[in-house]
Amino acid sequence: MNRTKWEPYVWLLPSILLVSIFVVFPIFIVFKLSFSEISKSGVVGDFIGFQNYVDAVHLPAFGIVMKNTFFWVISVVGISTILGFVIALVLNQKFRGRKIARSILILPWATSLVIQASVWNYIIKYEYGNLNNILLNLGIIKQAINWRSSYQIEFIWACAVGIFVTVPFVTFCILSGLQSIDPALYEAATVDGAGFWSKLKNVTVPLVKPALTVSTVLNIIYVFNSFPIIYTMTKGAPANKTDTMITYLYMLSFYERKKGPASALSVIGFLILCVCASIYMFGVMRKEESV
Amino acid sequence: MKKFLIMLLAAMMTFSLAACGGGSSGGGESSGGGEASGEPVELDVIICEYGPNTQNWFLGTGMDGSNFVDKFHEANPDVKLNLEVVSWNDVYTVVDTRIANNQAPDILNIDVFANYANDGLLMPVKDYCPEDLYNDFFPQFIEQSVIDGTVWAVPDLASARAMFYNVDMLKEVGVEPPKTWAELKEVSQKIKEHYNGEVYPWGIDMTTDEGQAAFAYYTWGNGGGFVDADGKWAVNSAENTEAIEFALGMINEGLTNPNPATETRYDLQDMFAAGKMAMLIAPNQLPTYVADKGGTINMATAGIPAAEGKTGSSVGVMDRVMAFKDDSAPDQAARNEAIGKFLKFFYDPENYVGWVSMEGFLPAVNSAVEALVASDESFSAWLDVLNTCQFYPTAMAEWDQVKQGVIKVEQDALAGGSVQEGLDALQAELTK
């Protein structure tokens, strides 16, 4: 018997077991729950077909929650990718204190999201917030400003915190891509008379694309599933107007005790993510193949 | 040989992982009723974390160098407690997950009970609570846990709400504590003018955590409320709409804290402790809370202001202890007896008085009153308040929906929505 045939599977077995226990099995349970009647205290009852899905999409907050989720993912992933790209370009240059700058950049990413959100809550607090205090002390404003005067502004603050904590991840992904580019290519481009923008367009961007793909796909998944920032900063208030899908389904399940529709929403979210990630991956891969 | 060793190691890792995965399966099985083999009866107990000392009192060294569990085991060697202290933020998630996995605790301390009772998960109190203890509970508390004539839970403690005000501030402005809504508005305006907007005259919390309390304060003070005289849902009454619109008027006129949808009760209490808020409705623990924050506010209490010609009502909040059924326990009688022993030990004045006063709440049993009043004179006045206050209709199955529903109506109105339309929609949902 050829030992090498089955050997890889033995090595894979622990990972497969872990993924099965902690990923596949919970996904299976959520799918099952989404087709079952669930009581307010969590007792799982009979199979009821798509009723939970029908109830979920007819919830009054469903529309605004979907809109918020879309805005949240696009703004956080989009802006953090642009900022991350620019910062990565800067950090890829040789300058004094580069190591320190890189270390500082990792801090927002290394700190727990709940702590980040709580700290930002204090920073923008009307009464004793650091932002108001600094601006008042510097004489820039005469009176404290209510930084959370409407739910739209509160949601923008949550997005800003989301961007703040996501930028380091994007930066380091792209930085790793930049560092793998052979300097000879830039030298050749310079010899050919290429300027900064030309080198960026024709050398940097095409070669950093794999890193960009990885960071964007992972970010879409992380940001879509991100719970702590919005939950800590607004808890979806007022009346679910600042909820995204993930915080809303938690509120639905554990505050409103509508566990069936909450499970259905989880499955809807899972499918949306699968579709988004697949479209992006296929699109990018096809382009890469055709290059 | 080297390859063989590597394979062996991989196989061992796999088995150890599998063992980790399967090891917990026995933990969820019924723990009650091991006495058939002479072993102690095991009870899984979940206690809510009321404050920073709860964990230490039940499991650490907060009970005269010892803790509740150890002392219980000393007094009851035939019962073994697997007690867990869970924070209020997590307790619903923990309990619901355990129920969904058929691992409900034997004894649970929480605020709500109707969902568990309606799903047939709870045991009637009479099945396990010793009669002398049952008769010791305040009857008006027991009434709050009755569905179809059966008592499903016993109260563990309570708190009552009243209006607190900063005595020095009101004196400086030259106003008396308000009794009616008109007076509340007038006093608030004077405070606002006097302090040039530096002090919030009145505190309102319409957050996702406790917006239902705001609904109760104002609607009960206007002759409305969650239910009508027949005990049926009546959230969209004209009195309720008028009451919520009054509260919104206070907010819109700038007489309250600026962001009532996100500023919780604790934020308001912090503002009061820092001398940034003149008046608010708060529970009886506020003086302790302010002292813990290092505040030195000269405060006093008064009744919650009500509409002209209406009587204000204090809001009582009560938590409960309940026991879940466990059909797999081999000896049900022994399990019930063990649960009774837990309750007897917990409510024994020697233990209970220390716990209630440590947490800063009001007691639920008569036998604790004397000792508590002796230790703190203010208890006596609060117990009088408790006797006259109203409670949320938590025994009704739709309570969770109503609670979140009224909060959404308030928050929606804060964002410009209509109170009447919101309450009508909620009422329609409740009666369909």
XYZ file of C-alpha atoms in Angstrom, chain A residues 3-4 6-7 10-11 13-15 17-18 21 39-44 60-61 122 125-128 143 146 148-151 154 231 233-241 248 250-259, chain B residues 3-4 6-7 10-11 13-14 17-18 21 89 92-93 95-97 99-100 110 112 115-116 119 121 196 200 208-209 257-259 261-263 267 270-271 274 276 397-401 404 408-409 411-412 414-415 429:
106
model
C 1.631 5.309 2.345
C 1.803 8.732 0.706
C -3.451 8.568 2.688
C -0.804 10.456 4.615
C -4.193 12.158 8.270
C -2.453 15.500 8.484
C -7.803 15.357 9.821
C -7.344 17.663 12.871
C -8.168 20.739 10.778
C -12.399 17.983 12.558
C -12.015 21.500 13.965
C -17.121 21.065 14.791
C -40.462 29.333 20.973
C -39.566 32.554 22.765
C -37.452 30.681 25.284
C -35.588 28.790 22.559
C -37.396 25.435 22.431
C -37.089 24.109 18.874
C -40.740 46.664 9.555
C -37.030 47.280 10.094
C -16.166 58.700 25.348
C -19.493 62.334 24.331
C -21.234 65.672 24.603
C -20.713 66.254 28.316
C -17.162 65.166 29.091
C -19.657 75.784 23.130
C -23.432 67.449 20.288
C -24.443 62.612 18.084
C -27.296 64.943 17.287
C -29.055 62.592 14.852
C -29.058 58.893 14.122
C -24.311 58.399 14.881
C -23.717 47.284 19.392
C -22.002 52.617 20.188
C -25.740 52.680 19.429
C -27.348 49.292 20.113
C -29.258 49.973 16.918
C -31.051 52.965 18.460
C -33.205 54.753 17.619
C -35.660 52.014 16.658
C -33.169 49.877 14.626
C -32.256 52.869 12.473
C -30.356 43.406 14.206
C -29.013 39.595 17.688
C -31.595 42.106 18.943
C -34.316 40.135 17.203
C -33.237 36.904 18.815
C -32.332 37.971 22.330
C -34.324 41.170 22.915
C -37.468 40.604 20.872
C -37.179 36.824 21.165
C -38.120 36.214 17.553
C -35.593 33.450 17.158
C 7.562 8.731 9.703
C 5.864 6.216 11.939
C 4.989 11.449 13.119
C 1.925 9.442 12.105
C -0.909 12.962 14.393
C -3.226 10.122 15.362
C -3.605 14.648 18.340
C -6.695 13.638 16.401
C -9.211 16.576 19.787
C -12.060 14.153 19.345
C -15.136 17.549 21.446
C -25.708 41.294 29.389
C -30.487 35.664 28.192
C -28.053 34.317 25.600
C -30.074 30.554 29.247
C -31.659 30.420 25.783
C -28.694 28.507 24.399
C -32.554 25.538 26.792
C -32.112 24.993 23.040
C -33.523 36.258 36.190
C -38.676 37.285 33.268
C -41.846 32.466 28.292
C -40.347 29.608 30.270
C -43.214 26.527 27.165
C -40.242 24.317 31.237
C -27.325 78.912 31.347
C -29.585 69.328 32.444
C -32.933 49.932 24.152
C -32.042 48.789 27.682
C -30.083 65.168 28.561
C -29.356 65.588 24.837
C -29.432 61.979 23.539
C -32.005 57.118 22.798
C -28.404 56.253 23.663
C -27.862 57.680 27.161
C -25.162 57.737 32.024
C -23.205 59.673 36.221
C -24.416 63.132 35.148
C -21.132 64.867 38.583
C -24.540 68.027 35.662
C -46.651 36.171 27.325
C -46.264 39.155 24.984
C -44.259 41.213 27.479
C -40.956 41.002 25.540
C -42.716 42.209 22.420
C -39.263 46.335 22.814
C -39.126 51.472 19.420
C -42.117 53.830 19.429
C -37.052 56.035 19.706
C -38.925 56.372 16.448
C -37.277 60.872 18.827
C -36.286 60.552 15.182
C -49.803 43.507 16.369
